[in-house]
């Protein structure tokens, strides 16, 4: 089977995008995502994203992680998705609706001198009740600076869902965190029945955060859009940042704002097409 795709990245978080408005999602999608995302035997990506049609919105987006699991949402991915559907002429609108596992979200193409340079996304409201994130053991309470023990060490965790679960931990220096060791232990900690993405965040000042991420189902990545939104939310809840701040990731910068007016989070950042091609399914050794 041949699969036409385009490869995109947003702050170095990279995705294979497939237009499946006609064919839909294949039955072997978990296996396909693992092989497509493989950096040696496949195209190489952090996730596989499908463009689908929707009865409730202009488009529907579904994302599968590199391990084959499905994520409810993807912040960097939706910017890539928005550029793809706009650049390829699937819509003429500069702002449109996309159905996701986090509800219907609204990206808007940001232009400079008439050319698209990035995307702003209305990411909706952050979810803070533990049972809705989900985090076990706190009922409907918020989980703000609560002690969690991971691999024998105690951390203060603040948990937020942006459609997908996040655990935010403030640290002095993100480079001191042994991501490969503690990341998987957070991901599968008993607090998190659906596993979790984990962000380690150092506050540079009230308008600048530095963040590194361990992504559920994908390991360390260069950036995480929903993670940046969760980090700003957590920083505000802990009194550490203003409601608008720049988040510096390993692969680039995102501007995140938590609007006082409507409680929505707005994420602005780049999305770039890298190449397009045809993937030959089942021909790898
Ligand atoms: C973190 C992410 N790359 C983004 O930019 O929001 C989303 C990918 C999905 C994530 N690995 C999850 O929730 O399982």
CSV table of C-alpha atoms and ligand atoms in Angstrom, one decimal:
chain,number,residue,atom,x,y,z
A,1,UNK,CA,0.0,0.0,0.0
A,2,UNK,CA,1.2,3.5,-0.9
A,3,UNK,CA,0.6,6.3,1.5
A,4,UNK,CA,0.9,10.0,0.4
A,5,UNK,CA,2.1,12.2,3.2
A,6,UNK,CA,3.6,15.5,4.1
A,7,UNK,CA,6.2,15.9,6.9
A,8,UNK,CA,5.9,19.0,9.2
A,9,UNK,CA,7.5,20.3,12.3
A,10,UNK,CA,6.5,22.9,15.0
A,11,UNK,CA,9.4,23.9,17.2
A,12,UNK,CA,11.1,20.6,16.3
A,13,UNK,CA,8.1,18.5,17.4
A,14,UNK,CA,7.7,16.6,14.1
A,15,UNK,CA,4.7,14.9,12.5
A,16,UNK,CA,3.6,13.0,9.4
A,17,UNK,CA,0.3,14.3,8.1
A,18,UNK,CA,-2.1,12.3,6.0
A,19,UNK,CA,-5.2,13.6,4.2
A,20,UNK,CA,-7.7,10.9,5.0
A,21,UNK,CA,-10.9,12.8,4.2
A,22,UNK,CA,-11.8,10.2,1.7
A,23,UNK,CA,-10.3,7.0,3.0
A,24,UNK,CA,-10.7,7.4,6.8
A,25,UNK,CA,-8.4,5.9,9.3
A,26,UNK,CA,-7.0,2.4,8.5
A,27,UNK,CA,-7.7,-0.5,10.9
A,28,UNK,CA,-3.9,-1.1,11.4
A,29,UNK,CA,-3.3,2.5,12.5
A,30,UNK,CA,-1.4,1.7,15.7
A,31,UNK,CA,1.1,-0.5,13.9
A,32,UNK,CA,1.3,2.0,11.0
A,33,UNK,CA,2.0,4.8,13.4
A,34,UNK,CA,4.9,2.9,15.0
A,35,UNK,CA,6.4,2.0,11.6
A,36,UNK,CA,5.9,5.5,10.0
A,37,UNK,CA,7.4,7.3,13.1
A,38,UNK,CA,10.4,5.0,13.4
A,39,UNK,CA,13.5,7.1,12.7
A,40,UNK,CA,15.5,4.3,11.2
A,41,UNK,CA,13.0,2.1,9.4
A,42,UNK,CA,10.3,4.6,8.7
A,43,UNK,CA,9.9,8.3,7.8
A,44,UNK,CA,10.7,9.4,11.4
A,45,UNK,CA,8.3,11.5,13.5
A,46,UNK,CA,6.9,12.1,17.0
A,47,UNK,CA,3.4,11.3,15.8
A,48,UNK,CA,1.1,10.5,12.9
A,49,UNK,CA,-1.8,13.0,12.3
A,50,UNK,CA,-4.9,12.5,10.1
A,51,UNK,CA,-6.9,15.2,8.4
A,52,UNK,CA,-10.5,14.0,8.4
A,53,UNK,CA,-13.8,15.6,7.6
A,54,UNK,CA,-16.3,16.4,10.4
A,55,UNK,CA,-20.0,17.0,10.7
A,56,UNK,CA,-19.5,19.3,13.7
A,57,UNK,CA,-16.5,21.4,12.5
A,58,UNK,CA,-14.6,22.4,9.3
A,59,UNK,CA,-12.2,19.5,9.9
A,60,UNK,CA,-11.4,16.7,12.3
A,61,UNK,CA,-7.9,15.9,13.6
A,62,UNK,CA,-6.7,12.7,15.1
A,63,UNK,CA,-3.2,12.0,16.4
A,64,UNK,CA,-1.4,8.8,17.1
A,65,UNK,CA,1.9,8.8,19.1
A,66,UNK,CA,5.1,7.1,18.0
A,67,UNK,CA,4.2,4.1,20.3
A,68,UNK,CA,0.8,3.6,18.5
A,69,UNK,CA,-1.4,5.1,21.3
A,70,UNK,CA,-3.9,7.8,20.4
A,71,UNK,CA,-3.6,11.2,22.1
A,72,UNK,CA,-6.7,13.4,22.6
A,73,UNK,CA,-4.9,16.6,21.4
A,74,UNK,CA,-1.6,17.9,20.1
A,75,UNK,CA,-0.7,21.6,20.3
A,76,UNK,CA,2.3,21.6,17.9
A,77,UNK,CA,0.4,19.2,15.7
A,78,UNK,CA,-2.7,21.4,15.3
A,79,UNK,CA,-0.5,24.3,14.1
A,80,UNK,CA,1.0,22.0,11.4
A,81,UNK,CA,-2.5,20.7,10.6
A,82,UNK,CA,-3.8,24.3,10.2
A,83,UNK,CA,-0.9,25.3,7.9
A,84,UNK,CA,-1.4,22.1,5.8
A,85,UNK,CA,-5.2,22.6,5.2
A,86,UNK,CA,-4.7,26.3,4.5
A,87,UNK,CA,-1.6,26.0,2.3
A,88,UNK,CA,-3.0,23.1,0.3
A,89,UNK,CA,-6.2,25.1,-0.3
A,90,UNK,CA,-8.5,22.6,1.6
A,91,UNK,CA,-10.0,25.8,3.0
A,92,UNK,CA,-9.9,29.5,2.1
A,93,UNK,CA,-10.7,30.6,5.6
A,94,UNK,CA,-7.8,31.9,7.7
A,95,UNK,CA,-9.6,30.9,10.9
A,96,UNK,CA,-11.5,27.6,11.0
A,97,UNK,CA,-12.8,25.0,13.4
A,98,UNK,CA,-11.2,21.6,14.1
A,99,UNK,CA,-12.8,18.8,16.0
A,100,UNK,CA,-10.3,17.1,18.4
A,101,UNK,CA,-10.4,14.9,21.5
A,102,UNK,CA,-10.2,18.2,23.4
A,103,UNK,CA,-13.4,19.6,21.8
A,104,UNK,CA,-13.7,22.0,18.9
A,105,UNK,CA,-10.6,24.3,18.7
A,106,UNK,CA,-10.1,27.3,16.5
A,107,UNK,CA,-6.7,27.9,14.8
A,108,UNK,CA,-6.0,31.2,13.0
A,109,UNK,CA,-3.3,31.6,10.3
A,110,UNK,CA,-0.8,34.3,11.3
A,111,UNK,CA,0.6,36.2,8.3
A,112,UNK,CA,3.4,38.6,7.8
A,113,UNK,CA,3.6,40.6,4.5
A,114,UNK,CA,0.7,38.5,3.2
A,115,UNK,CA,2.6,35.2,3.9
A,116,UNK,CA,1.7,32.6,6.5
A,117,UNK,CA,4.4,32.5,9.2
A,118,UNK,CA,2.7,30.7,12.1
A,119,UNK,CA,-0.6,29.8,13.7
A,120,UNK,CA,-2.5,31.1,16.8
A,121,UNK,CA,-4.8,28.5,18.3
A,122,UNK,CA,-7.6,29.0,20.7
A,123,UNK,CA,-6.9,25.9,22.8
A,124,UNK,CA,-10.1,26.2,24.9
A,125,UNK,CA,-10.2,26.1,28.7
A,126,UNK,CA,-7.6,24.2,30.8
A,127,UNK,CA,-9.2,21.4,32.9
A,128,UNK,CA,-8.1,21.5,36.5
A,129,UNK,CA,-10.3,19.0,38.4
A,130,UNK,CA,-8.2,15.9,39.2
A,131,UNK,CA,-10.8,13.3,38.2
A,132,UNK,CA,-11.2,15.0,34.8
A,133,UNK,CA,-7.4,15.1,34.0
A,134,UNK,CA,-7.3,12.3,35.2
A,135,UNK,CA,-5.3,12.1,38.4
A,136,UNK,CA,-6.1,9.4,41.0
A,137,UNK,CA,-6.7,10.1,44.7
A,138,UNK,CA,-7.8,13.8,44.7
A,139,UNK,CA,-11.5,13.5,43.7
A,140,UNK,CA,-12.7,16.8,42.1
A,141,UNK,CA,-10.0,18.8,43.8
A,142,UNK,CA,-7.2,20.7,41.9
A,143,UNK,CA,-3.7,19.3,42.1
A,144,UNK,CA,-1.6,22.3,42.7
A,145,UNK,CA,2.0,21.9,44.2
A,146,UNK,CA,1.1,18.5,45.6
A,147,UNK,CA,3.9,16.2,46.7
A,148,UNK,CA,4.6,13.2,44.5
A,149,UNK,CA,7.3,10.7,45.0
A,150,UNK,CA,9.0,9.3,41.9
A,151,UNK,CA,12.0,6.9,42.1
A,152,UNK,CA,12.4,7.7,45.7
A,153,UNK,CA,12.6,11.5,45.2
A,154,UNK,CA,9.9,14.0,46.2
A,155,UNK,CA,8.6,16.7,43.7
A,156,UNK,CA,5.8,19.3,43.8
A,157,UNK,CA,3.4,18.5,41.0
A,158,UNK,CA,0.7,20.7,39.4
A,159,UNK,CA,-1.6,18.8,37.1
A,160,UNK,CA,-3.6,20.2,34.1
A,161,UNK,CA,-5.5,18.7,31.2
A,162,UNK,CA,-5.4,20.5,27.8
A,163,UNK,CA,-7.5,17.6,26.5
A,164,UNK,CA,-4.5,15.4,27.3
A,165,UNK,CA,-3.0,14.9,30.7
A,166,UNK,CA,0.0,16.9,32.0
A,167,UNK,CA,2.0,17.0,35.2
A,168,UNK,CA,4.1,20.1,35.6
A,169,UNK,CA,7.1,20.2,38.0
A,170,UNK,CA,9.0,23.4,38.7
A,171,UNK,CA,12.8,23.0,39.0
A,172,UNK,CA,15.8,25.3,39.4
A,173,UNK,CA,17.5,24.2,36.2
A,174,UNK,CA,15.9,21.9,33.5
A,175,UNK,CA,19.3,20.6,32.5
A,176,UNK,CA,19.7,19.0,35.9
A,177,UNK,CA,16.8,16.6,35.2
A,178,UNK,CA,17.6,13.1,34.1
A,179,UNK,CA,14.7,13.1,31.6
A,180,UNK,CA,15.3,9.5,30.4
A,181,UNK,CA,15.2,8.2,33.9
A,182,UNK,CA,12.4,10.2,35.6
A,183,UNK,CA,10.2,10.8,32.5
A,184,UNK,CA,9.1,7.2,32.1
A,185,UNK,CA,8.5,6.9,35.9
A,186,UNK,CA,6.2,9.9,35.9
A,187,UNK,CA,4.5,8.7,32.8
A,188,UNK,CA,3.5,5.4,34.5
A,189,UNK,CA,3.1,6.6,38.1
A,190,UNK,CA,0.0,5.3,39.9
A,191,UNK,CA,-1.5,8.8,40.1
A,192,UNK,CA,-2.1,8.7,36.3
A,193,UNK,CA,-4.5,6.1,35.1
A,194,UNK,CA,-4.2,7.3,31.5
A,195,UNK,CA,-0.4,7.9,31.9
A,196,UNK,CA,0.8,11.5,31.6
A,197,UNK,CA,3.0,13.9,29.8
A,198,UNK,CA,5.5,15.6,32.2
A,199,UNK,CA,6.9,19.1,31.9
A,200,UNK,CA,10.0,20.3,33.9
A,201,UNK,CA,9.9,24.0,34.1
A,202,UNK,CA,12.3,26.7,35.3
A,203,UNK,CA,10.9,30.2,35.7
A,204,UNK,CA,13.4,32.7,34.2
A,205,UNK,CA,11.1,35.6,35.1
A,206,UNK,CA,7.4,36.2,35.2
A,207,UNK,CA,7.1,36.4,31.4
A,208,UNK,CA,9.7,33.7,30.4
A,209,UNK,CA,9.6,30.0,31.2
A,210,UNK,CA,12.1,27.3,30.1
A,211,UNK,CA,10.5,23.9,29.7
A,212,UNK,CA,11.6,20.4,28.8
A,213,UNK,CA,9.2,17.6,28.2
A,214,UNK,CA,8.8,13.9,28.5
A,215,UNK,CA,5.9,13.0,26.3
A,216,UNK,CA,3.5,10.2,26.9
A,217,UNK,CA,3.9,7.6,24.1
A,218,UNK,CA,6.8,9.5,22.5
A,219,UNK,CA,9.7,10.0,25.1
A,220,UNK,CA,11.7,13.2,25.1
A,221,UNK,CA,10.7,15.5,22.3
A,222,UNK,CA,12.0,19.0,21.3
A,223,UNK,CA,8.7,20.7,22.1
A,224,UNK,CA,5.2,20.2,23.3
A,225,UNK,CA,2.4,22.7,22.5
A,226,UNK,CA,-0.2,21.4,25.0
A,227,UNK,CA,2.7,21.0,27.5
A,228,UNK,CA,3.6,24.7,27.1
A,229,UNK,CA,0.0,25.6,27.7
A,230,UNK,CA,-0.2,23.4,30.8
A,231,UNK,CA,3.1,24.9,32.1
A,232,UNK,CA,1.9,28.5,31.8
A,233,UNK,CA,-1.4,27.5,33.5
A,234,UNK,CA,0.5,25.8,36.3
A,235,UNK,CA,2.9,28.8,36.6
A,236,UNK,CA,-0.1,31.2,37.0
A,237,UNK,CA,-1.8,28.9,39.5
A,238,UNK,CA,1.4,28.8,41.6
A,239,UNK,CA,1.8,32.6,41.4
A,240,UNK,CA,5.0,32.3,39.4
A,241,UNK,CA,4.1,34.0,36.1
A,242,UNK,CA,1.9,36.5,34.4
A,243,UNK,CA,-1.0,35.3,32.3
A,244,UNK,CA,1.0,35.8,29.1
A,245,UNK,CA,4.5,34.4,28.8
A,246,UNK,CA,7.0,33.0,26.4
A,247,UNK,CA,7.9,29.4,26.8
A,248,UNK,CA,11.3,28.4,25.6
A,249,UNK,CA,11.5,24.7,24.5
A,250,UNK,CA,14.5,22.7,23.2
A,251,UNK,CA,13.3,23.3,19.7
A,252,UNK,CA,11.9,26.8,19.7
A,253,UNK,CA,9.6,29.3,21.4
A,254,UNK,CA,5.8,29.5,21.9
A,255,UNK,CA,3.8,32.4,23.3
A,256,UNK,CA,1.0,31.3,25.6
A,257,UNK,CA,-1.7,33.4,27.0
A,258,UNK,CA,-4.4,32.5,29.5
A,259,UNK,CA,-7.2,35.0,28.9
A,260,UNK,CA,-8.9,36.4,31.9
A,261,UNK,CA,-11.9,37.3,29.7
A,262,UNK,CA,-13.0,33.9,28.6
A,263,UNK,CA,-10.7,31.5,30.5
A,264,UNK,CA,-9.3,30.2,27.2
A,265,UNK,CA,-5.7,29.5,26.5
A,266,UNK,CA,-4.1,30.9,23.3
A,267,UNK,CA,-1.0,29.4,21.8
A,268,UNK,CA,1.0,31.1,19.1
A,269,UNK,CA,4.0,29.6,17.3
A,270,UNK,CA,5.5,28.4,14.1
A,271,UNK,CA,4.7,25.4,11.9
A,272,UNK,CA,6.8,24.5,8.8
A,273,UNK,CA,6.5,22.0,6.0
A,274,UNK,CA,9.7,19.9,5.7
A,275,UNK,CA,9.0,17.6,2.7
A,276,UNK,CA,6.3,15.4,1.1
A,277,UNK,CA,6.5,11.9,-0.2
A,278,UNK,CA,4.9,8.5,-0.6
A,279,UNK,CA,5.4,5.8,2.1
A,280,UNK,CA,5.5,2.2,0.9
A,281,UNK,CA,3.7,0.2,3.6
A,282,UNK,CA,5.0,-3.2,4.5
A,283,UNK,CA,8.2,-3.1,2.4
A,284,UNK,CA,10.6,-2.5,5.3
A,285,UNK,CA,12.8,-5.3,6.5
B,1,LIG,C1,2.7,17.0,23.5
B,1,LIG,C2,2.2,17.2,22.1
B,1,LIG,N1,3.3,16.9,21.2
B,1,LIG,C3,1.8,18.6,21.8
B,1,LIG,O1,2.5,19.4,21.1
B,1,LIG,O2,0.8,19.0,22.4
B,1,LIG,C4,1.1,16.3,22.0
B,1,LIG,C5,1.4,14.9,21.6
B,1,LIG,C6,0.5,13.9,22.4
B,1,LIG,C7,1.1,13.5,23.7
B,1,LIG,N2,2.3,12.7,23.5
B,1,LIG,C8,0.1,12.8,24.4
B,1,LIG,O3,-0.8,13.4,25.1
B,1,LIG,O4,0.0,11.5,24.4
